[in-house]
Structures are given as structure tokens and as C-alpha cells.
PDB file of C-alpha atoms in Angstrom:
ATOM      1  CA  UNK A   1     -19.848  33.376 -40.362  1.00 57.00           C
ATOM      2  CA  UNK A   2     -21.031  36.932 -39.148  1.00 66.00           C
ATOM      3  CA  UNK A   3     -22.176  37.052 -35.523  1.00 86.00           C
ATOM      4  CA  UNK A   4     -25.185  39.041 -35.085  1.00 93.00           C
ATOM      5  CA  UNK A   5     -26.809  38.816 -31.958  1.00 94.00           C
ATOM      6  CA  UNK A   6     -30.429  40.218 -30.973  1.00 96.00           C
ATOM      7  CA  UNK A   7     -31.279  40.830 -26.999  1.00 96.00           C
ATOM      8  CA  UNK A   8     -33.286  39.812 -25.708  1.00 96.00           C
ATOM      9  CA  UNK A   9     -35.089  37.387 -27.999  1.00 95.00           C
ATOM     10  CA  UNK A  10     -38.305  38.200 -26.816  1.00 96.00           C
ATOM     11  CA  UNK A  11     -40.126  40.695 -23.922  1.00 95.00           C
ATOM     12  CA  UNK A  12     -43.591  41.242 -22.433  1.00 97.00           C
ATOM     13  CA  UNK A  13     -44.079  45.076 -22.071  1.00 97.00           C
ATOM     14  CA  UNK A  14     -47.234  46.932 -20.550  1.00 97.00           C
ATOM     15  CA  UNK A  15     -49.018  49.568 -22.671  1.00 97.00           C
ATOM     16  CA  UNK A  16     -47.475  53.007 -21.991  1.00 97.00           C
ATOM     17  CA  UNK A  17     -43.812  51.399 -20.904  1.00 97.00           C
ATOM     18  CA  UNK A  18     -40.892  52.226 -22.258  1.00 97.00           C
ATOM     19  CA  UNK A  19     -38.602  49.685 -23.660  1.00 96.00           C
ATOM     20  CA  UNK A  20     -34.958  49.117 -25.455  1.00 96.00           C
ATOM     21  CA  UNK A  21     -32.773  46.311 -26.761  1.00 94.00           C
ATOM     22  CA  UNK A  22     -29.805  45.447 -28.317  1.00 97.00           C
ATOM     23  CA  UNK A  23     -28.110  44.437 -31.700  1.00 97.00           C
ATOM     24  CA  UNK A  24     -24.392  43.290 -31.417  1.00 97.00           C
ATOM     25  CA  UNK A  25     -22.606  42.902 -34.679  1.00 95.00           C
ATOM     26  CA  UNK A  26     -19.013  42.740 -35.524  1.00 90.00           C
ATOM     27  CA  UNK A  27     -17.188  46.153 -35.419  1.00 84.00           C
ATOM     28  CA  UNK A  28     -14.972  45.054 -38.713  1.00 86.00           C
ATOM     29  CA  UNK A  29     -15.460  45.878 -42.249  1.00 86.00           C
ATOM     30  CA  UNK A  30     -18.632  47.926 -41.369  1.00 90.00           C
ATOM     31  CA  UNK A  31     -20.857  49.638 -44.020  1.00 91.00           C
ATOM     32  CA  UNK A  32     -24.061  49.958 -42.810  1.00 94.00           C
ATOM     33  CA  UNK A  33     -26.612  48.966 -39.887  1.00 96.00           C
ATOM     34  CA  UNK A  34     -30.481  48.180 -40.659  1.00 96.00           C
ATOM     35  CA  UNK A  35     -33.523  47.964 -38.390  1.00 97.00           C
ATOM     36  CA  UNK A  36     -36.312  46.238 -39.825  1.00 97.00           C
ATOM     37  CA  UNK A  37     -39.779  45.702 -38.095  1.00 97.00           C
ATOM     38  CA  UNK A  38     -41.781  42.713 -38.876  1.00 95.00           C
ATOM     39  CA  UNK A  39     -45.369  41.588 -37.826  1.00 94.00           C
ATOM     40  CA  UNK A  40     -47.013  38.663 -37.797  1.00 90.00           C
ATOM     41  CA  UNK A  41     -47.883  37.584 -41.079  1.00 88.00           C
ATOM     42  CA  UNK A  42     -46.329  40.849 -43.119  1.00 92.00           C
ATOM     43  CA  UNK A  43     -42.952  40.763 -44.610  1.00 93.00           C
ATOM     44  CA  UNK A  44     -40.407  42.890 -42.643  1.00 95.00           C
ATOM     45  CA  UNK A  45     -40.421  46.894 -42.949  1.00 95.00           C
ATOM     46  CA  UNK A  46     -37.543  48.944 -42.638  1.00 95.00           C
ATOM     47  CA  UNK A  47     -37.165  51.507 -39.947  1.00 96.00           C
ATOM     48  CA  UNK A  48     -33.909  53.123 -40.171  1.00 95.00           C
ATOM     49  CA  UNK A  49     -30.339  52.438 -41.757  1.00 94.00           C
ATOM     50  CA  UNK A  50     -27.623  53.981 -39.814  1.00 95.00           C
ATOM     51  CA  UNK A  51     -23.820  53.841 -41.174  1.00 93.00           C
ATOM     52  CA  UNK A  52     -21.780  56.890 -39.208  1.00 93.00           C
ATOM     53  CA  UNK A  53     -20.904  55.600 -36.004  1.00 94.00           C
ATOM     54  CA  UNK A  54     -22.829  58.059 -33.308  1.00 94.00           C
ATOM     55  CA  UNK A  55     -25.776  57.820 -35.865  1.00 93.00           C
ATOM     56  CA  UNK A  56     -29.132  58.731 -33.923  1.00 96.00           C
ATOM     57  CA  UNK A  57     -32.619  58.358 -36.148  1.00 96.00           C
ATOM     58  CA  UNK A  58     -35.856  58.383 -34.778  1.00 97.00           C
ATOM     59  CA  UNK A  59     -39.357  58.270 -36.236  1.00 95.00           C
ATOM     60  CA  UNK A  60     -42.318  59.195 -34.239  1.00 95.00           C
ATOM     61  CA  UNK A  61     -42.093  57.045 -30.937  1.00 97.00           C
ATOM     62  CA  UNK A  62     -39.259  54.906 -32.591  1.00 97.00           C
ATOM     63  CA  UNK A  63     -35.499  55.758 -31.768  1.00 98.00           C
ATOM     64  CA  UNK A  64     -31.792  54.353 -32.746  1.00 98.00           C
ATOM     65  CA  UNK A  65     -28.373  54.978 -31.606  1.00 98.00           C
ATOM     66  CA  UNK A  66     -25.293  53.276 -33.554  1.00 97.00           C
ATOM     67  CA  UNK A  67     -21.910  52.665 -31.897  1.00 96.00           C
ATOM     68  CA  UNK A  68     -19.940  51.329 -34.711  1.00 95.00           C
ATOM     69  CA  UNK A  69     -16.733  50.806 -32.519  1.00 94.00           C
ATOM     70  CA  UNK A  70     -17.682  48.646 -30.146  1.00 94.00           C
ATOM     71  CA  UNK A  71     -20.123  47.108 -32.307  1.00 95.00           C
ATOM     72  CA  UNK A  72     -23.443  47.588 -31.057  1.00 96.00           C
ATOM     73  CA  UNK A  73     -27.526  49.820 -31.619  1.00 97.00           C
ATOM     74  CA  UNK A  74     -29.770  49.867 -29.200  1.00 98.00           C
ATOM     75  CA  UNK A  75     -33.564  50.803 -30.258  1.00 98.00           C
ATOM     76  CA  UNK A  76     -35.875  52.377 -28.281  1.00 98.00           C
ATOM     77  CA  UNK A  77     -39.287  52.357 -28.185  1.00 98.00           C
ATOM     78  CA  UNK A  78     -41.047  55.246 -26.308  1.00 97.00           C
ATOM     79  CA  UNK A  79     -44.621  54.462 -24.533  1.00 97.00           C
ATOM     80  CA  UNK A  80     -45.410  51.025 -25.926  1.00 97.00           C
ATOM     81  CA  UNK A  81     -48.720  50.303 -27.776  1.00 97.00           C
ATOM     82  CA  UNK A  82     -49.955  47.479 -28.703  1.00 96.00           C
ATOM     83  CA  UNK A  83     -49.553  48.289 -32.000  1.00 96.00           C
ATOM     84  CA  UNK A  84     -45.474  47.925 -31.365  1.00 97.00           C
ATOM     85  CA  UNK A  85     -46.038  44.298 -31.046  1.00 97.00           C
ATOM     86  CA  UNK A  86     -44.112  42.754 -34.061  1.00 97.00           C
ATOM     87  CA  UNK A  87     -40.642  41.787 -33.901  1.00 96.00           C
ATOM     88  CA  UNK A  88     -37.641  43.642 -34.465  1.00 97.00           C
ATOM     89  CA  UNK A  89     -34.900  42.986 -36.947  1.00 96.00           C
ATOM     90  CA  UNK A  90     -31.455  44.312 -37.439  1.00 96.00           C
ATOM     91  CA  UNK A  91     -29.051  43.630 -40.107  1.00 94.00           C
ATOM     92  CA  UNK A  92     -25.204  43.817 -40.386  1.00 92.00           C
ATOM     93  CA  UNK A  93     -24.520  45.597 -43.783  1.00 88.00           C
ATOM     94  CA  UNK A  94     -20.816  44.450 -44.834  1.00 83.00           C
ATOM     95  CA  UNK A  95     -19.258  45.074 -48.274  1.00 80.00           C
ATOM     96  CA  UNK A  96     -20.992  42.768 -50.502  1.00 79.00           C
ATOM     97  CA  UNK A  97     -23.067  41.060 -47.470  1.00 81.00           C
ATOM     98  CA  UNK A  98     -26.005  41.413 -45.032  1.00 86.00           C
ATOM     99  CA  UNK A  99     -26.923  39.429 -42.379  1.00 89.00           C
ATOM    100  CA  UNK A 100     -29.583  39.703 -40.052  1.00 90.00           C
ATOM    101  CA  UNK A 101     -30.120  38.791 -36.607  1.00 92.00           C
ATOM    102  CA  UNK A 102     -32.409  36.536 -35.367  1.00 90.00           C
ATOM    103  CA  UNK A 103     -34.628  39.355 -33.844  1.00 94.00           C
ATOM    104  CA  UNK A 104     -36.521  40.643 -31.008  1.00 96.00           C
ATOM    105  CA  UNK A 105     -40.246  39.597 -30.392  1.00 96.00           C
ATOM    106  CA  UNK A 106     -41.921  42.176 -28.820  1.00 97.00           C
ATOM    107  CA  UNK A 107     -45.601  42.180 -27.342  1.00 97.00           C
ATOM    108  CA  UNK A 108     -47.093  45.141 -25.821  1.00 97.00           C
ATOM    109  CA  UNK A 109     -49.812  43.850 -23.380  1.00 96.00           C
ATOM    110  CA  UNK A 110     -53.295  47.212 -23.266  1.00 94.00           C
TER     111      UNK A 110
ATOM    112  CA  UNK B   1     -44.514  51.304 -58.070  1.00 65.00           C
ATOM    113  CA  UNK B   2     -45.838  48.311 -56.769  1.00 80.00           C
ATOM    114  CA  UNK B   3     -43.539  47.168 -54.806  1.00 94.00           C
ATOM    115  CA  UNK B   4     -41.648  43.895 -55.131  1.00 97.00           C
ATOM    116  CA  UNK B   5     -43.813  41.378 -56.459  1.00 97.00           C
ATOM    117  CA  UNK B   6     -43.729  37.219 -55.563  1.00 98.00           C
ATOM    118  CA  UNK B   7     -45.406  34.583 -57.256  1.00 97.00           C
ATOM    119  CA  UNK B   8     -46.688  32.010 -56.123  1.00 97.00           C
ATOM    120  CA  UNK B   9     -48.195  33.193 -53.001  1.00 97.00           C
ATOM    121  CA  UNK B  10     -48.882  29.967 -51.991  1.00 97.00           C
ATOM    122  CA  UNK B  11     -47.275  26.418 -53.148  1.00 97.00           C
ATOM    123  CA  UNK B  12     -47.858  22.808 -52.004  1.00 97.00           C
ATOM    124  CA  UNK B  13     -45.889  20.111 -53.541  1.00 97.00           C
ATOM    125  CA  UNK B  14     -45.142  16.688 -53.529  1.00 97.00           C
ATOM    126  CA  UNK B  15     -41.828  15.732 -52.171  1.00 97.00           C
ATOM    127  CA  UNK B  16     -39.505  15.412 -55.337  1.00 97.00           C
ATOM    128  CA  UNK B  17     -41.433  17.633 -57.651  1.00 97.00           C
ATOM    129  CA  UNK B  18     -39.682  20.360 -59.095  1.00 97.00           C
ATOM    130  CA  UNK B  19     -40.424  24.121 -57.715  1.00 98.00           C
ATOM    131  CA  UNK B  20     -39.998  27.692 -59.124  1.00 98.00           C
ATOM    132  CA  UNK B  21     -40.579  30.316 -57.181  1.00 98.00           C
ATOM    133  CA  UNK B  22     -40.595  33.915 -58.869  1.00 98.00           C
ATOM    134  CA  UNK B  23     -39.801  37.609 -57.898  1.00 98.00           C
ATOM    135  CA  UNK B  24     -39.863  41.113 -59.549  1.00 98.00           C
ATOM    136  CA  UNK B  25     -37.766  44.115 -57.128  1.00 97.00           C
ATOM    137  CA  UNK B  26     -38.770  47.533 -58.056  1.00 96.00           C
ATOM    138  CA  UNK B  27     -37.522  49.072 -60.990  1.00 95.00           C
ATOM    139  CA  UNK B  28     -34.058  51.046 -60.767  1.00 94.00           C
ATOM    140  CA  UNK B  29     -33.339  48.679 -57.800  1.00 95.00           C
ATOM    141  CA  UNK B  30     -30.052  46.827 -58.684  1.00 93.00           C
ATOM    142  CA  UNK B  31     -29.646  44.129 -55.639  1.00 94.00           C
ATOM    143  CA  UNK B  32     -31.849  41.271 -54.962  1.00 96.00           C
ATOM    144  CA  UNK B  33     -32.262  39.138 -52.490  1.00 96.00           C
ATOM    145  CA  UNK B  34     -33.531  35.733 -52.053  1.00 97.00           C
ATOM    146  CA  UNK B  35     -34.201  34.422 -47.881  1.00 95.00           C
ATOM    147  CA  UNK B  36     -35.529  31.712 -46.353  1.00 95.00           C
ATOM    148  CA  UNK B  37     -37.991  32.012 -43.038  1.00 92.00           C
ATOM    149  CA  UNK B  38     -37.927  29.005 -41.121  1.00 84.00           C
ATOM    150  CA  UNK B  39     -39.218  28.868 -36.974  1.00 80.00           C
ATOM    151  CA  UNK B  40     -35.398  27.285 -36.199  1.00 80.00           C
ATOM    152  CA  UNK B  41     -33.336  29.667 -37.864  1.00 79.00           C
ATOM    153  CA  UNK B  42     -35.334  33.252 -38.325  1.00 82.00           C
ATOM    154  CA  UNK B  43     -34.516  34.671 -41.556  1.00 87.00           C
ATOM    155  CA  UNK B  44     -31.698  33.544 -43.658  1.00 90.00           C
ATOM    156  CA  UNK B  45     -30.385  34.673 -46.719  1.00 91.00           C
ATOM    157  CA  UNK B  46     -30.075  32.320 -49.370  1.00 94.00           C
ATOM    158  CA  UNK B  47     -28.162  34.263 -52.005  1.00 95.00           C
ATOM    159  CA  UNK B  48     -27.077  37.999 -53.403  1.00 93.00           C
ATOM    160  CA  UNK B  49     -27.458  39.025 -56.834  1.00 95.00           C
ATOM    161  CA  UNK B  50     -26.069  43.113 -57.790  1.00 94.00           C
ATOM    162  CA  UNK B  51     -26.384  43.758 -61.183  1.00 94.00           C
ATOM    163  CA  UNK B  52     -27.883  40.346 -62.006  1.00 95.00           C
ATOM    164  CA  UNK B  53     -24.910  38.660 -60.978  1.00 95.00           C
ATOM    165  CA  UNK B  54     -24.916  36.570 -57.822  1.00 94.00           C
ATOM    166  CA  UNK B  55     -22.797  37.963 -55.488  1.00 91.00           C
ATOM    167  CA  UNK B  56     -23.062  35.679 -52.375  1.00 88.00           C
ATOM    168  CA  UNK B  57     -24.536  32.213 -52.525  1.00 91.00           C
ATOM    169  CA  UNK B  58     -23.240  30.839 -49.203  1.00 88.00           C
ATOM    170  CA  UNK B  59     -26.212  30.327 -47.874  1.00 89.00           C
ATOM    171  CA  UNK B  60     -27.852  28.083 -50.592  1.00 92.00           C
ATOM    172  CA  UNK B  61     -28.508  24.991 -48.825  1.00 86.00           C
ATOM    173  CA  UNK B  62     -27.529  22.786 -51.552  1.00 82.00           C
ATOM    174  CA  UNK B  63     -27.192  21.394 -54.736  1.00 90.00           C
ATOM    175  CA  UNK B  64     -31.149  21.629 -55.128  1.00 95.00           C
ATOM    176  CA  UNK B  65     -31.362  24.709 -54.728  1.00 96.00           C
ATOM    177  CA  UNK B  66     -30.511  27.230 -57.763  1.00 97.00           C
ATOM    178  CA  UNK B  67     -31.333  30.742 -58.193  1.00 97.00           C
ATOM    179  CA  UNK B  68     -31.154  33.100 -61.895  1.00 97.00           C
ATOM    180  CA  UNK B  69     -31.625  36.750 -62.620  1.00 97.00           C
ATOM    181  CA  UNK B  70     -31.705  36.631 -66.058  1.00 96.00           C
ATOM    182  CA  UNK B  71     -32.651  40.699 -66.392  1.00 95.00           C
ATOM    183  CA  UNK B  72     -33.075  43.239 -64.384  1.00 94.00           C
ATOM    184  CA  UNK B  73     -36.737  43.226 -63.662  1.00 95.00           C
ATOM    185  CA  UNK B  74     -36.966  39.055 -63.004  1.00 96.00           C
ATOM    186  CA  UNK B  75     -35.661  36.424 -60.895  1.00 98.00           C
ATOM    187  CA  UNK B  76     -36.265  32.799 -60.049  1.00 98.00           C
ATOM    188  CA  UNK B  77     -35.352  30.402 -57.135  1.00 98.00           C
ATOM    189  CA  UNK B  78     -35.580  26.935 -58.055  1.00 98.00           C
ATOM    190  CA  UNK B  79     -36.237  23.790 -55.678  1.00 97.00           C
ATOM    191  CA  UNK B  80     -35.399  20.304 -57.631  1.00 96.00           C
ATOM    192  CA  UNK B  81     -36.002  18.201 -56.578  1.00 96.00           C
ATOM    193  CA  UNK B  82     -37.911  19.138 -53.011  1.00 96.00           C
ATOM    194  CA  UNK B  83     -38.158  17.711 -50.063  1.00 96.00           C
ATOM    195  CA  UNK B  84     -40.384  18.098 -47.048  1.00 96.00           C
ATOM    196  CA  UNK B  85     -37.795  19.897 -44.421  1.00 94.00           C
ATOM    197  CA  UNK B  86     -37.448  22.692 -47.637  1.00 95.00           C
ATOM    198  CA  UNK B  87     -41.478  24.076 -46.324  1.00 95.00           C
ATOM    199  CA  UNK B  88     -41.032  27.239 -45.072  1.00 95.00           C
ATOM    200  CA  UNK B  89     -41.883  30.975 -46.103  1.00 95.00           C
ATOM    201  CA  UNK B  90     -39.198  32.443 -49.371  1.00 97.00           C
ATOM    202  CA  UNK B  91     -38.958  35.739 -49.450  1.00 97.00           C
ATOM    203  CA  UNK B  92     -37.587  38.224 -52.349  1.00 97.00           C
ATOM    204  CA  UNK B  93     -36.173  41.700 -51.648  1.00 96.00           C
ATOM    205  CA  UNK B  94     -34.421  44.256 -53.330  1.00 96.00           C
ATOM    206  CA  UNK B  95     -32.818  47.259 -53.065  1.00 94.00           C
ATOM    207  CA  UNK B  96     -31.214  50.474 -54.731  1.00 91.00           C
ATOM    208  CA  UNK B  97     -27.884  49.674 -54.947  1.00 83.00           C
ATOM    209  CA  UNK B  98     -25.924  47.042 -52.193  1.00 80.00           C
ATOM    210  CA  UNK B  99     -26.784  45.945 -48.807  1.00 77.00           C
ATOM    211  CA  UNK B 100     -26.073  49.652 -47.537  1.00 81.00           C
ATOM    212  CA  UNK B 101     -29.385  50.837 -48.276  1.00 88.00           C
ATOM    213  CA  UNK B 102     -32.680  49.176 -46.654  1.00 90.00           C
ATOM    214  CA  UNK B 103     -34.359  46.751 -48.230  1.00 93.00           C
ATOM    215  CA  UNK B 104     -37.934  46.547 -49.876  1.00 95.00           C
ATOM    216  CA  UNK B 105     -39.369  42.969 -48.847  1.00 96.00           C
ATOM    217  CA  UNK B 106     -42.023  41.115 -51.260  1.00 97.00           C
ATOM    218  CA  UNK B 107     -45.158  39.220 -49.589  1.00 96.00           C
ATOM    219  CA  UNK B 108     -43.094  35.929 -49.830  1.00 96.00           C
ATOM    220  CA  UNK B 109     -43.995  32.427 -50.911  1.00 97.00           C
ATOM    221  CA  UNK B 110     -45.318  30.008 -48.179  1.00 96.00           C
ATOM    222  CA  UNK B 111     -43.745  26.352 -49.554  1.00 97.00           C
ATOM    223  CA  UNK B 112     -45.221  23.048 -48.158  1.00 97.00           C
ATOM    224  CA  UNK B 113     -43.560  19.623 -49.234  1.00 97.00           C
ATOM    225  CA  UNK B 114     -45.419  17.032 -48.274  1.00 96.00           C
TER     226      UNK B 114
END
């Protein structure tokens, strides 16, 4: 069983703040590295796949990094809106294999 | 393209009836995906297909559970019989080639056994 772990599992921002968390996943047999965001009620929507360790995307207010060595992303989410709230997803891409973490709720309070 | 497409949107069964649920990924995608949402465990996949062959099935629950892709454009996930602790929100996804690239999620299937 693949251990990917989400921090924190959930966090109260204020509009305007500035905010980060983590995705740990195993540094072995890795292919690829997804962030998915998901709201309430939608199915989840990809943000960025990273699979070169020091991989750096970033759309609009929405930023990755990707250390594949020691087995960890961070993404970062610039001036919060309240529009932000959803929860975050990332998902360990193996050979033949994906498994997701359990996610970060986020909720951006105006 | 339309995206990926689910049907039923919405089920409610009886416990032991037999359920079907169906998805279509986006043409030229060759890997599907079949997960499960539940509030305990988050989103887990239930089982792989690339090519229309399943790939990874570890995380079909049981014997009740069976999935098919009998083309390249279809797929089923069958429930038989069901029980009430199988309610939850299925979702289908698929993308262009193997979990490397990000996947395209349908609207799921909210399931209620009573």
C-alpha cells in the first residue's frame, strides 16, 4: 500500500492570506505527481502534473514545487479568495498506479 | 468533446438489487478509471483499465463488485448484489495514456442502498 499523506487535512485562511501545504509520497518508482482541486459538489479538476524533480508550475495565483528525492510538493496559494475554498488533491503517479491522498480542505473566510 | 460522461446521475436501490453504473472517457483517451468517494476514506480507486484491459483491481472491494471495458469508448461498474454500506458517490475518469498524465473526472454517480 502507497503512503500518501496530505497536510494539513484541513485550514481556516482569511481573504488576502497566503497559504501552503504539503503532499508526502514515496520517493520510489516515481513517474509523475498530480494536483487536483475539488469543490463541493464538482468532481475534482486538475491543476498541474509535475514529473522532473525541481518541477515548479504555477497558474495565476496557484503555485507547485516537486522534490522527487525526498518525496514531497508543497502548493501554494497566493492571496486567498474565497473562491480557493475547495479541497486540494494530490496523486502519486507510479508505473501502472495512482493513488491519491486524502486531501486538503481549504476555506478562505471574506 | 464533452467530456467524460456518467450515467446514472443519480441511483437508489434496494439492498440486494443488482446495479450498473456506466461511463464514457473522452475519445483518444486510453486509461480509465473507476473510484469510489466515501466521507471515511476520501477518494479511492477501485480499478485501472489501459487499453481496455484492467490493469489494477486491488482496490475492488469484493466479489460484488465487477467492472468491464468492453471498447474503447464504454465501461461499466457493476454492484450485485448491493448492500447499504456500498452508498457513496462513483466516479469515472480517464486519461490520455497512463496515470502520468492528469486525469479528466466525470460528474459521478451518487449510489444509495437502502
Amino acid at each position: 500500500i502507497l503512503n500518501v499523506e496530505q497536510s494539513p487535512q484541513s485550514l481556516h485562511v482569511q481573504e488576502g492570506d497566503s497559504t501552503n501545504f504539503t503532499c508526502s509520497f514515496p520517493s520510489s518508482n516515481f513517474y509523475a505527481l498530480h494536483w487536483y482541486r475539488w469543490e463541493t459538489a464538482k468532481s475534482p479538476e486538475a491543476l498541474f502534473v509535475m514529473t522532473l524533480n525541481g518541477d515548479e508550475k504555477k497558474k495565476g495565483r496557484i503555485s507547485a514545487t516537486l522534490n522527487t528525492k525526498e518525496g514531497y510538493s508543497y502548493l501554494y496559494i497566493k492571496g486567498s479568495q474565497p473562491e480557493d475554498s475547495a479541497t486540494y488533491l494530490c496523486a502519486f503517479g507510479g508505473y501502472q498506479k495512482v493513488t491519491f491522498g486524502t486531501g486538503t480542505k481549504l476555506q478562505v473566510i471574506p | 468533446d464533452a467530456g467524460v460522461i456518467q450515467s446514472p446521475r443519480h441511483e437508489v436501490t434496494e439492498m440486494g438489487q443488482e446495479v450498473t453504473l456506466r461511463c464514457k472517457p473522452i475519445s483518444g483517451h486510453n486509461s480509465l478509471f473507476w473510484y469510489r468517494q466515501t466521507m471515511m476514506r476520501g477518494l479511492e480507486l477501485l480499478i485501472y483499465f489501459n487499453n481496455n484491459v484492467p490493469i489494477d483491481d486491488s482496490g475492488m472491494p469484493e466479489d460484488r463488485f465487477s467492472a468491464k471495458m468492453p471498447n474503447a469508448s464504454f465501461s461499466t461498474l457493476k454492484i450485485q448484489p448491493s448492500e447499504p454500506r456500498d452508498s457513496a458517490v462513483y466516479f469515472c475518469a480517464s486519461s490520455f495514456r497512463d496515470p502520468t498524465y492528469e486525469q479528466y473526472f466525470g460528474p459521478g454517480t451518487r449510489l444509495t442502498v437502502t
